[in-house]
Coordinates of C-alpha atoms and ligand atoms in Angstrom, one line a residue:
Chain A
M13 CA 52.2 112.5 149.1
A14 CA 52.0 113.6 152.0
R15 CA 55.6 113.0 154.1
A16 CA 56.9 109.9 156.4
A17 CA 59.9 110.6 158.8
P18 CA 62.3 108.4 158.2
T19 CA 61.0 104.5 159.4
R20 CA 62.7 100.7 159.9
R21 CA 60.7 99.7 156.8
T22 CA 61.2 103.3 154.7
V23 CA 63.6 102.2 151.9
I24 CA 65.8 104.8 150.7
R25 CA 65.9 104.8 146.2
L26 CA 68.9 106.5 144.5
Y27 CA 69.1 106.6 140.7
L28 CA 72.1 106.1 140.3
Y29 CA 72.9 104.0 137.2
P30 CA 70.8 106.3 134.2
L31 CA 69.8 104.7 131.3
W32 CA 73.0 105.2 129.3
L33 CA 74.8 104.1 131.1
R34 CA 73.3 100.7 131.6
L35 CA 73.5 100.0 128.4
W36 CA 77.0 100.6 128.1
H37 CA 77.5 98.3 130.9
W38 CA 75.5 95.0 130.0
S39 CA 76.7 95.8 125.9
N40 CA 80.3 96.0 127.7
A41 CA 80.1 92.7 130.0
V42 CA 78.2 90.9 127.0
L43 CA 81.6 91.8 124.5
F44 CA 83.8 91.8 127.1
L45 CA 82.9 87.5 128.0
V46 CA 82.8 86.9 123.7
L47 CA 86.7 88.8 124.2
I48 CA 87.5 86.9 127.0
L49 CA 86.6 83.6 125.2
T50 CA 87.5 84.3 121.8
G51 CA 90.9 86.0 123.4
I52 CA 91.9 82.4 125.0
S53 CA 90.5 80.6 122.1
M54 CA 93.3 81.9 120.6
H55 CA 96.1 82.3 122.2
Y56 CA 95.7 78.5 123.7
A57 CA 95.2 78.4 120.4
D58 CA 95.9 74.0 119.3
L59 CA 94.8 71.5 116.8
T60 CA 92.9 69.6 119.7
S61 CA 91.6 72.5 121.2
P62 CA 88.2 72.6 122.8
W63 CA 87.4 76.0 122.7
V64 CA 86.2 78.4 119.3
P65 CA 87.6 77.5 116.2
F66 CA 90.5 80.1 115.2
R67 CA 89.0 81.5 111.8
V68 CA 86.0 82.2 113.8
A69 CA 87.3 83.3 116.6
R70 CA 89.6 85.9 114.6
V71 CA 86.6 87.4 113.1
L72 CA 84.5 87.5 116.1
H73 CA 87.0 88.3 118.2
N74 CA 88.0 91.5 115.5
L75 CA 84.2 92.0 115.5
A76 CA 84.0 92.8 119.9
G77 CA 87.4 94.5 119.7
I78 CA 86.1 97.2 117.5
L79 CA 82.4 97.4 119.4
L80 CA 84.3 97.8 122.9
A81 CA 86.9 100.0 121.9
L82 CA 83.5 102.8 120.1
L83 CA 81.7 101.7 123.5
Y84 CA 84.6 102.7 125.4
L85 CA 84.2 106.4 123.7
G86 CA 81.3 106.3 124.0
F87 CA 81.5 105.5 127.8
L88 CA 84.4 108.8 128.2
I89 CA 81.4 111.1 126.3
G90 CA 78.8 110.2 128.0
N91 CA 80.4 110.6 131.5
A92 CA 81.7 114.3 130.3
V93 CA 78.2 114.7 129.6
S94 CA 76.3 113.8 132.3
G95 CA 78.8 114.4 135.0
N96 CA 78.9 111.0 136.0
W97 CA 83.1 110.9 135.4
R98 CA 83.3 112.4 138.8
Y99 CA 82.4 110.0 140.9
Y100 CA 85.3 108.5 139.6
V101 CA 88.2 111.0 140.9
P102 CA 88.8 110.2 144.4
P103 CA 88.8 112.8 147.0
C104 CA 92.1 114.1 148.4
R105 CA 91.5 112.9 152.0
G106 CA 90.9 109.7 153.6
L107 CA 91.5 108.2 150.6
F108 CA 94.0 106.0 152.2
R109 CA 92.2 105.3 155.6
G110 CA 88.6 104.6 153.2
V111 CA 90.4 101.4 151.5
R112 CA 91.4 100.7 155.3
K113 CA 88.8 100.4 156.0
Q114 CA 86.5 98.4 153.4
L115 CA 89.3 96.0 153.4
H116 CA 88.7 95.4 156.5
Y117 CA 85.0 94.9 155.9
Y118 CA 85.9 92.7 153.1
L119 CA 88.5 91.1 155.1
V120 CA 86.7 90.5 158.9
G121 CA 83.6 92.6 159.4
I122 CA 81.9 91.5 157.0
F123 CA 82.1 87.9 158.9
R124 CA 80.8 89.6 161.9
G125 CA 77.4 91.1 160.1
E126 CA 78.8 94.6 160.3
P127 CA 77.6 97.2 158.5
H128 CA 79.1 98.2 155.2
P129 CA 81.4 101.4 156.3
F130 CA 80.0 103.7 153.3
H131 CA 77.0 103.0 151.8
P132 CA 75.8 105.0 147.9
S133 CA 74.8 108.9 148.1
E134 CA 74.3 111.0 145.3
R135 CA 77.2 113.0 146.3
S136 CA 79.9 109.6 146.3
K137 CA 77.8 106.3 145.0
F138 CA 81.4 103.8 145.1
N139 CA 83.4 103.1 148.3
P140 CA 86.9 103.9 148.2
L141 CA 87.9 100.5 146.9
Q142 CA 85.4 100.7 144.2
Q143 CA 86.6 104.1 143.0
V144 CA 90.1 103.3 142.5
A145 CA 90.2 99.6 141.5
Y146 CA 86.9 101.6 138.8
L147 CA 89.5 104.5 138.1
V148 CA 92.2 102.5 137.9
V149 CA 90.5 99.6 135.2
M150 CA 88.5 102.5 133.7
Y151 CA 91.2 105.3 133.1
V152 CA 94.1 102.8 132.6
L153 CA 93.6 99.4 131.7
M154 CA 90.3 100.0 129.5
P155 CA 92.7 103.0 127.3
L156 CA 96.0 100.0 127.5
L157 CA 93.2 97.3 126.0
V158 CA 92.5 99.2 123.1
G159 CA 94.9 101.2 122.2
T160 CA 97.3 98.0 121.7
G161 CA 94.4 95.9 120.3
V162 CA 93.8 99.0 117.8
L163 CA 97.9 98.9 117.1
L164 CA 96.9 95.0 116.5
L165 CA 94.9 95.1 114.6
F166 CA 97.2 98.1 112.2
P167 CA 100.2 96.9 112.9
E168 CA 101.6 99.6 110.6
W169 CA 100.7 101.9 112.8
A170 CA 102.8 100.6 115.6
P171 CA 106.1 101.8 116.8
E172 CA 108.6 100.6 114.4
R173 CA 110.9 99.2 117.5
V174 CA 110.4 99.0 121.2
L175 CA 112.5 98.7 123.9
G176 CA 114.7 97.2 120.8
W177 CA 112.7 94.2 120.3
G178 CA 110.0 94.4 117.2
G179 CA 107.7 96.6 117.2
V180 CA 104.3 94.2 116.8
W181 CA 105.0 91.6 119.6
P182 CA 105.1 93.7 122.7
M183 CA 102.4 95.2 121.6
A184 CA 100.4 92.0 121.6
V185 CA 102.6 90.6 125.0
A186 CA 101.0 93.9 126.9
H187 CA 97.7 93.4 124.9
S188 CA 96.7 89.8 126.9
G189 CA 98.7 91.1 129.8
V190 CA 96.4 93.9 130.3
A191 CA 93.2 91.3 129.1
F192 CA 94.6 89.5 132.0
L193 CA 94.8 91.9 134.4
L194 CA 91.3 92.6 133.2
T195 CA 89.9 89.8 133.7
L196 CA 90.7 89.5 137.2
F197 CA 89.1 92.4 137.4
L198 CA 85.8 91.2 136.1
V199 CA 85.4 88.1 138.8
A200 CA 86.9 90.0 141.9
H201 CA 83.9 92.6 140.0
L202 CA 81.5 89.7 140.0
Y203 CA 81.9 88.6 142.8
L204 CA 82.4 91.9 145.0
A205 CA 78.8 92.7 143.4
T206 CA 77.6 89.6 145.0
T207 CA 78.0 91.4 149.2
G208 CA 75.6 94.2 148.7
E209 CA 72.4 93.9 151.2
R210 CA 71.1 91.1 149.4
V211 CA 72.7 88.8 146.9
A212 CA 71.2 89.9 143.8
E213 CA 70.3 93.3 144.5
N214 CA 73.7 95.1 143.3
F215 CA 72.7 93.9 139.8
C216 CA 69.0 94.8 139.9
A217 CA 70.0 97.9 140.6
M218 CA 72.7 97.4 137.9
V219 CA 69.6 96.6 135.5
R220 CA 66.5 98.7 136.8
G221 CA 69.0 102.2 137.6
W222 CA 67.6 102.0 141.4
H223 CA 69.8 101.1 143.9
E224 CA 67.6 100.7 147.3
V225 CA 68.6 101.5 151.0
A226 CA 67.9 101.4 154.3
A227 CA 67.2 104.5 155.1
A228 CA 66.4 103.9 158.9
E229 CA 70.5 102.5 159.2
E230 CA 71.1 104.9 156.0
A231 CA 70.4 108.5 159.2
D232 CA 72.9 106.8 161.6
D233 CA 75.8 107.9 159.1
G234 CA 76.1 110.9 159.6
K235 CA 78.4 111.7 156.4
D236 CA 76.2 110.5 153.7
A237 CA 73.3 111.8 154.5
L238 CA 73.0 114.9 152.5
L239 CA 70.2 112.9 150.3
D240 CA 68.3 114.9 147.7
P241 CA 64.6 114.3 148.8
K242 CA 63.1 113.2 146.1
A243 CA 64.3 110.1 146.5
L244 CA 62.7 109.2 149.6
E245 CA 59.4 107.5 149.1
P246 CA 58.2 105.4 151.7
S247 CA 58.6 101.3 150.3
D248 CA 55.4 99.7 149.7
R249 CA 56.7 96.7 150.7
Chain B
M26 CA 111.4 77.2 80.9
A27 CA 111.1 78.5 77.5
G28 CA 113.3 75.9 74.4
Q29 CA 116.9 76.1 73.3
P30 CA 118.0 77.6 71.3
S31 CA 117.5 76.1 67.7
G32 CA 121.4 76.6 65.4
S33 CA 119.4 78.9 62.6
G34 CA 117.1 81.2 64.2
V35 CA 119.7 82.6 67.1
V36 CA 119.7 86.4 66.6
L37 CA 122.7 88.3 69.1
L38 CA 121.5 91.0 70.2
L39 CA 124.7 92.8 71.3
G40 CA 128.4 92.9 69.2
L41 CA 130.9 90.8 70.8
F42 CA 134.1 90.8 71.9
L43 CA 137.0 89.9 70.2
L44 CA 138.4 86.3 71.8
S45 CA 141.5 86.6 72.9
S46 CA 143.5 83.6 74.7
A47 CA 142.7 82.4 77.8
G48 CA 144.6 80.7 80.6
A49 CA 143.2 77.7 82.3
N50 CA 142.5 79.0 85.6
S51 CA 141.2 81.9 84.6
E52 CA 137.8 80.0 82.9
N53 CA 135.0 82.1 84.1
A54 CA 136.5 85.2 83.9
F55 CA 137.0 84.4 79.4
C56 CA 133.1 83.2 79.8
F57 CA 132.1 86.1 81.6
R58 CA 133.4 88.8 79.1
C59 CA 130.9 88.1 77.4
H60 CA 128.0 86.5 79.8
R61 CA 128.3 89.1 82.1
M62 CA 126.6 92.0 79.7
E63 CA 123.0 92.2 80.9
T64 CA 121.7 92.7 76.8
L65 CA 123.6 89.9 75.8
G66 CA 120.2 87.0 74.3
Y67 CA 118.6 85.8 71.4
L68 CA 114.7 86.0 70.1
D69 CA 113.5 82.1 71.0
P70 CA 111.4 81.3 67.4
E71 CA 109.8 79.3 68.6
T72 CA 108.3 81.4 71.6
G73 CA 109.4 85.2 70.1
E74 CA 110.3 85.3 73.4
L75 CA 113.6 87.1 74.4
V76 CA 116.6 84.5 75.9
S77 CA 118.5 86.0 78.7
L78 CA 122.2 84.4 78.3
F79 CA 123.7 87.3 80.9
V80 CA 124.4 85.2 83.7
D81 CA 125.6 87.8 86.3
P82 CA 128.9 87.4 88.5
V83 CA 128.1 89.0 91.3
A84 CA 125.2 86.5 92.1
F85 CA 127.6 83.4 90.5
G86 CA 130.1 84.4 92.6
R87 CA 128.0 84.1 96.0
S88 CA 126.0 80.7 94.8
N89 CA 126.8 76.8 96.0
H90 CA 128.4 77.0 93.0
R91 CA 131.0 79.7 93.3
E92 CA 134.3 77.4 93.7
L93 CA 132.8 75.5 89.9
S94 CA 134.2 76.7 87.1
C95 CA 132.0 77.4 84.3
V96 CA 133.0 74.0 82.5
D97 CA 133.2 72.5 85.4
C98 CA 128.9 72.0 84.8
H99 CA 129.3 73.3 81.2
D100 CA 130.9 71.3 78.3
P101 CA 134.7 72.2 77.3
G102 CA 133.7 72.7 74.1
F103 CA 132.4 76.1 75.0
G104 CA 135.7 76.8 75.3
E105 CA 135.5 78.0 71.9
Y106 CA 133.7 81.3 70.0
P107 CA 131.8 81.0 68.2
H108 CA 130.1 77.4 70.1
P109 CA 129.9 74.8 68.6
S110 CA 126.0 73.8 67.6
S111 CA 126.8 70.5 68.8
L112 CA 126.4 71.6 71.8
Q113 CA 123.3 73.3 72.2
A114 CA 121.6 69.8 72.3
E115 CA 123.5 69.9 75.8
R116 CA 121.3 69.0 78.6
L117 CA 122.2 69.6 82.0
D118 CA 120.4 68.3 85.1
C119 CA 121.7 68.6 89.1
R120 CA 121.1 64.9 89.4
N121 CA 124.0 64.3 87.0
C122 CA 126.2 65.6 89.5
H123 CA 124.6 64.7 92.3
Q124 CA 122.6 62.5 93.1
E125 CA 125.6 60.5 94.4
N126 CA 127.4 62.3 95.8
Q127 CA 128.5 61.5 99.4
E128 CA 129.8 64.9 100.7
L129 CA 126.7 67.0 100.3
A130 CA 124.6 63.6 101.8
E131 CA 123.5 66.2 104.4
Y132 CA 120.9 67.3 101.1
R133 CA 119.7 64.0 100.6
F134 CA 119.7 64.5 97.2
P135 CA 118.2 61.1 95.9
E136 CA 115.5 61.8 98.2
L137 CA 114.5 65.0 97.1
I138 CA 114.2 63.6 93.8
E139 CA 112.4 61.3 94.3
E140 CA 110.0 63.8 95.8
F141 CA 110.2 66.2 93.1
Q142 CA 109.0 63.3 90.6
A143 CA 106.0 62.9 93.0
S144 CA 105.2 66.6 92.5
V145 CA 102.1 68.0 90.7
H146 CA 104.3 69.9 88.2
V147 CA 105.8 66.9 87.5
R148 CA 102.5 64.4 87.2
K149 CA 101.4 67.5 84.8
L150 CA 103.3 69.2 83.0
G151 CA 106.5 66.0 83.3
D152 CA 109.8 67.2 81.3
R153 CA 108.6 70.1 80.9
F154 CA 109.7 70.8 84.6
S155 CA 113.0 70.1 86.0
C156 CA 115.2 72.1 88.4
F157 CA 115.9 74.5 86.5
S158 CA 112.1 75.3 86.5
C159 CA 112.5 76.9 90.0
H160 CA 116.8 77.0 90.7
E161 CA 118.8 79.0 88.4
P162 CA 121.6 77.0 88.2
H163 CA 124.2 80.4 88.7
L164 CA 122.6 81.7 90.7
F165 CA 121.4 78.9 93.6
R166 CA 121.8 79.4 97.2
V167 CA 120.6 77.1 100.0
T168 CA 119.0 79.9 102.3
R169 CA 119.6 77.9 105.6
Q170 CA 122.8 79.6 105.2
E171 CA 120.4 82.9 105.1
P172 CA 120.5 84.4 108.4
N173 CA 117.6 86.9 107.5
V174 CA 114.1 84.9 107.7
Q175 CA 112.3 88.2 106.0
R176 CA 114.7 86.8 103.2
V177 CA 114.4 83.5 102.4
V178 CA 110.9 83.9 102.3
E179 CA 111.3 86.4 99.2
T180 CA 113.4 84.6 97.5
D181 CA 111.4 81.3 97.9
N182 CA 108.3 82.8 97.4
G183 CA 110.3 84.7 94.2
I184 CA 110.5 81.1 92.7
C185 CA 106.8 80.7 93.3
L186 CA 105.7 83.9 92.0
S187 CA 108.1 83.8 88.6
C188 CA 105.4 81.5 87.2
H189 CA 102.5 82.0 89.4
A190 CA 102.3 85.5 89.3
S191 CA 103.2 86.0 84.9
P192 CA 100.4 84.4 83.1
I193 CA 103.2 84.7 80.4
T194 CA 105.6 82.2 81.9
F195 CA 102.7 79.8 83.1
R196 CA 100.7 79.2 79.8
A197 CA 103.8 79.2 78.0
L198 CA 103.7 75.2 80.0
T199 CA 100.6 74.6 80.3
D200 CA 96.9 76.0 78.4
R201 CA 95.5 75.6 81.9
E202 CA 93.8 78.6 82.7
F203 CA 96.0 81.2 84.8
P204 CA 94.6 80.8 88.6
E205 CA 95.2 84.5 90.3
L206 CA 96.2 83.4 93.2
I207 CA 94.5 86.0 95.3
R208 CA 91.1 84.6 94.7
S209 CA 92.9 81.3 95.3
H210 CA 93.5 81.9 98.6
R211 CA 90.4 83.9 99.4
W212 CA 90.0 82.3 102.5
L213 CA 93.0 83.5 103.9
P214 CA 92.9 86.6 105.7
N215 CA 95.8 89.2 105.4
A216 CA 97.2 86.7 101.8
Q217 CA 99.4 89.7 101.3
L218 CA 100.2 90.1 105.2
H219 CA 100.8 86.1 104.8
W220 CA 103.1 86.2 101.5
R221 CA 105.3 88.0 103.0
H222 CA 106.0 85.8 106.4
V223 CA 105.6 82.4 105.6
R224 CA 106.2 80.4 102.3
C225 CA 104.0 79.0 99.6
V226 CA 105.9 75.8 100.1
E227 CA 104.9 76.5 104.1
C228 CA 101.2 75.1 102.9
H229 CA 101.9 73.5 99.4
T230 CA 104.1 70.6 101.0
P231 CA 103.7 67.6 103.6
H232 CA 104.6 68.7 106.6
T233 CA 107.8 66.1 106.8
E234 CA 110.7 66.8 108.9
R235 CA 112.4 68.6 106.6
L236 CA 111.3 70.6 103.2
S237 CA 109.7 68.0 101.0
H238 CA 110.3 69.4 97.7
R239 CA 106.1 66.9 96.9
I240 CA 104.1 70.4 96.2
L241 CA 101.3 68.7 96.4
P242 CA 97.3 69.0 94.5
A243 CA 95.7 72.3 95.8
E244 CA 93.3 70.1 97.6
E245 CA 96.0 68.7 99.6
A246 CA 97.2 71.9 100.7
E247 CA 97.3 73.3 104.3
Q248 CA 94.6 75.5 105.0
N249 CA 93.9 75.0 108.9
C250 CA 95.2 78.2 110.7
V251 CA 96.1 76.4 114.2
A252 CA 99.0 74.4 111.7
C253 CA 101.0 77.7 112.2
H254 CA 99.0 79.1 115.0
S255 CA 99.6 77.2 117.6
R256 CA 102.8 76.5 120.4
N257 CA 103.8 73.3 117.8
S258 CA 103.3 75.3 114.9
I259 CA 104.7 73.7 111.5
L260 CA 106.9 76.8 111.0
L261 CA 109.3 75.1 113.5
T262 CA 110.0 72.5 111.6
K263 CA 110.3 74.4 108.4
L264 CA 111.1 77.6 107.5
Y265 CA 112.5 77.9 111.3
R266 CA 114.7 74.8 111.5
H267 CA 117.2 76.0 111.5
R268 CA 117.2 79.0 113.2
T269 CA 115.0 77.1 115.7
Q270 CA 117.1 76.1 119.3
E271 CA 119.6 79.2 120.0
A272 CA 116.3 81.9 119.8
R273 CA 114.2 79.8 121.6
E274 CA 117.0 80.0 124.6
R275 CA 117.6 84.0 124.4
L276 CA 114.2 85.1 125.3
G277 CA 112.6 82.6 127.8
F278 CA 109.2 82.5 125.0
V279 CA 108.4 80.3 123.0
N280 CA 108.9 80.4 120.0
S281 CA 111.3 83.8 120.2
V282 CA 112.4 83.2 117.1
I283 CA 109.4 83.7 115.3
L284 CA 109.3 86.3 117.9
N285 CA 111.3 88.2 116.5
D286 CA 110.3 89.2 113.4
A287 CA 106.9 88.9 114.1
Y288 CA 104.3 88.0 116.4
L289 CA 102.6 85.0 115.4
V290 CA 99.3 84.9 117.4
G291 CA 98.8 81.9 118.9
A292 CA 102.5 80.4 118.2
T293 CA 104.3 83.3 120.4
R294 CA 103.6 82.6 124.3
N295 CA 105.8 83.2 127.2
L296 CA 105.1 79.4 129.2
L297 CA 106.4 81.8 132.2
L298 CA 103.5 84.7 131.7
D299 CA 101.6 81.1 130.7
R300 CA 102.0 79.4 134.3
L301 CA 101.2 82.3 136.4
S302 CA 98.6 83.6 134.7
V303 CA 96.7 80.1 135.0
V304 CA 98.3 80.1 138.8
L305 CA 97.4 83.3 139.2
F306 CA 93.5 83.3 138.5
G307 CA 93.8 79.7 140.2
L308 CA 94.0 81.6 143.1
T309 CA 92.2 84.5 142.4
V310 CA 88.7 82.3 142.4
L311 CA 89.9 80.2 145.6
G312 CA 90.8 83.0 147.7
L313 CA 86.8 84.9 146.6
G314 CA 85.1 81.0 146.7
L315 CA 86.3 80.5 150.3
H316 CA 85.7 84.3 151.2
G317 CA 82.0 83.3 149.8
M318 CA 81.6 80.3 151.9
G319 CA 83.4 82.5 154.8
R320 CA 80.2 84.5 154.4
W321 CA 77.7 81.8 153.9
L322 CA 78.9 79.4 157.2
A323 CA 78.8 83.0 159.1
R324 CA 75.4 84.1 157.9
R325 CA 74.0 80.5 159.4
R326 CA 75.7 81.1 162.6
Q327 CA 73.9 84.4 162.8
G328 CA 70.8 82.5 162.7
G329 CA 70.3 83.0 158.3
R330 CA 69.5 87.1 159.1
Ligands
LIG414 C1 79.2 89.6 132.9 C2 80.0 90.7 133.6 C3 79.2 92.0 134.3 C4 78.6 91.8 135.4 C5 77.6 91.2 135.9 C6 78.2 93.0 136.3 C7 77.8 93.8 137.6 C8 78.1 94.9 138.1 C9 77.1 95.6 138.9 C10 76.3 94.8 139.6 C11 77.4 96.9 139.4 C12 76.5 97.8 139.9 C13 77.7 97.4 141.1 C14 78.9 98.0 141.8 O1 78.9 99.4 141.7 O2 79.3 97.6 142.1 C15 78.5 97.7 138.1 C16 79.0 98.5 138.2 C17 80.1 98.5 137.1 N1 80.8 97.8 136.4 FE1 79.9 95.9 136.2 N2 79.4 94.3 135.5 C18 80.1 93.1 134.3 C19 81.4 93.8 134.1 C20 82.3 94.3 133.5 C21 83.2 95.3 132.8 C22 83.7 94.1 131.9 C23 83.6 96.4 133.3 C24 84.9 96.6 132.7 C25 85.3 96.5 131.8 C26 82.9 96.3 134.3 C27 82.8 97.8 134.5 C28 82.0 98.7 135.6 C29 81.8 99.9 136.2 C30 82.9 101.4 135.5 C31 81.0 99.8 137.3 C32 80.1 101.6 138.0 C33 79.1 102.0 136.4 C34 79.3 103.4 137.2 O3 78.0 103.3 137.7 O4 79.7 104.3 137.0 N3 81.9 95.7 134.5 N4 78.5 96.0 137.4

């Protein structure tokens, strides 16, 4: 195959989401939806509640919770083994500026049709905002969520007293609080995933594993140009 | 409960003290001389079981009847020893004294007795069941005066379990097969946990404003989780009735009184947090919706690229 110089019609395909990651991600998403639905059903339990019946909700929530905890372990292991964790480590310098740039894009640039300030590359697949959000979500909130959930399932492990109050209910309040924050994340995450070049682009990427970047634009941006040549393939479109 | 001792079959298990003369005011001390001995009792000739005649002075001193002297309830004839055999047929009842006692109107004895008459126990067991099947007259102390909910649950469930966890006591009253509680409550997750935190009567009586004495037949017992696991938990009118008000105000949590001892899924909520979360969620969705609309408009203006 003769390698053509990048033209407008050339697309760079990056294999950003390996199979294990995609499997993790979609199982995680499904479990999350089940947990949110059943969690709300239990929190707002009522005789007239339109949600899942309490007894069913409890069983489903416990089941999905245990699976999610195991899946989270899988995520940690997968990240450690594959080196995917590196994408989550923010750079020492320029993070703040990067976040500002990305925020400026979402608040202003996107309405003016400006190009994305950052493009996924093999070296860094997240934009600075994603990096911070994913880091907090996956390495702060998720452990808290899973941890408090496990303690609610096995209350005998909970510390006897926290801040002078009984040991179980601070766990429960923390659990609901963190779950709420993650639900907000999910909504924002869903929406921001539509801000690719095309609305469905990121979703396809998370399904197929390949992220497609228009190469001509890519070349403009010197910073991210360190690409593996194998990823350069002429588009068949 | 177990039969009254019949005159002929009394077997004393322990030696007796010689009587000394006792003043009228030290009546109770006089009775306690013998009746505080834990081993005082006899074997019932009919059932062959040990009937204790022990009355715990410490527990009696804490009971609601501590002000009374033994012979206010018991026939003054018990002041003699050996007790006259005619007194053995003595049949006491809470009703004797409380049916129309105005001072104790807050306990609504007449109503309570009606409920008792309608309970499964009386309907099925008739005379074999009395107030004393559940309330030991010398220990009886209403739980509304007990601040520790945990202890209330323990005491009240102890009442039911004295028969329902003891096949011997149960079979003395009925020919029916002894129902294993764990099996009858298999539908209830963490049954043991529940029994440590709620009372049997929470589910086994109608949800009236005040704890009812009408124990319902099993089919009519509460089986709906949401009866407790919700904001209007029945526990607020039952177990926590006398404790709700002050605690509700202390932490700003709905049902914080339940929360104080335990967390009750569905019932323990903070209204402020609940509302805040709905508002935050709404704002997030609104913000993202507007943003999306802005993108769509901007794209149309730029010629649909
Ligand atoms: C129905 C629900 C969800 C959908 C449709 C969805 C969609 C997506 C899409 C399209 C991507 C790739 C684009 C991007 O990088 O932004 C992605 C990545 C990601 N999502 Fe989700 N997501 C969902 C739920 C979740 C949940 C519940 C979590 C975590 C609690 C999560 C965590 C992540 C993470 C950490 C990544 C980056 C993975 C990596 O490359 O290492 N997602 N998601």
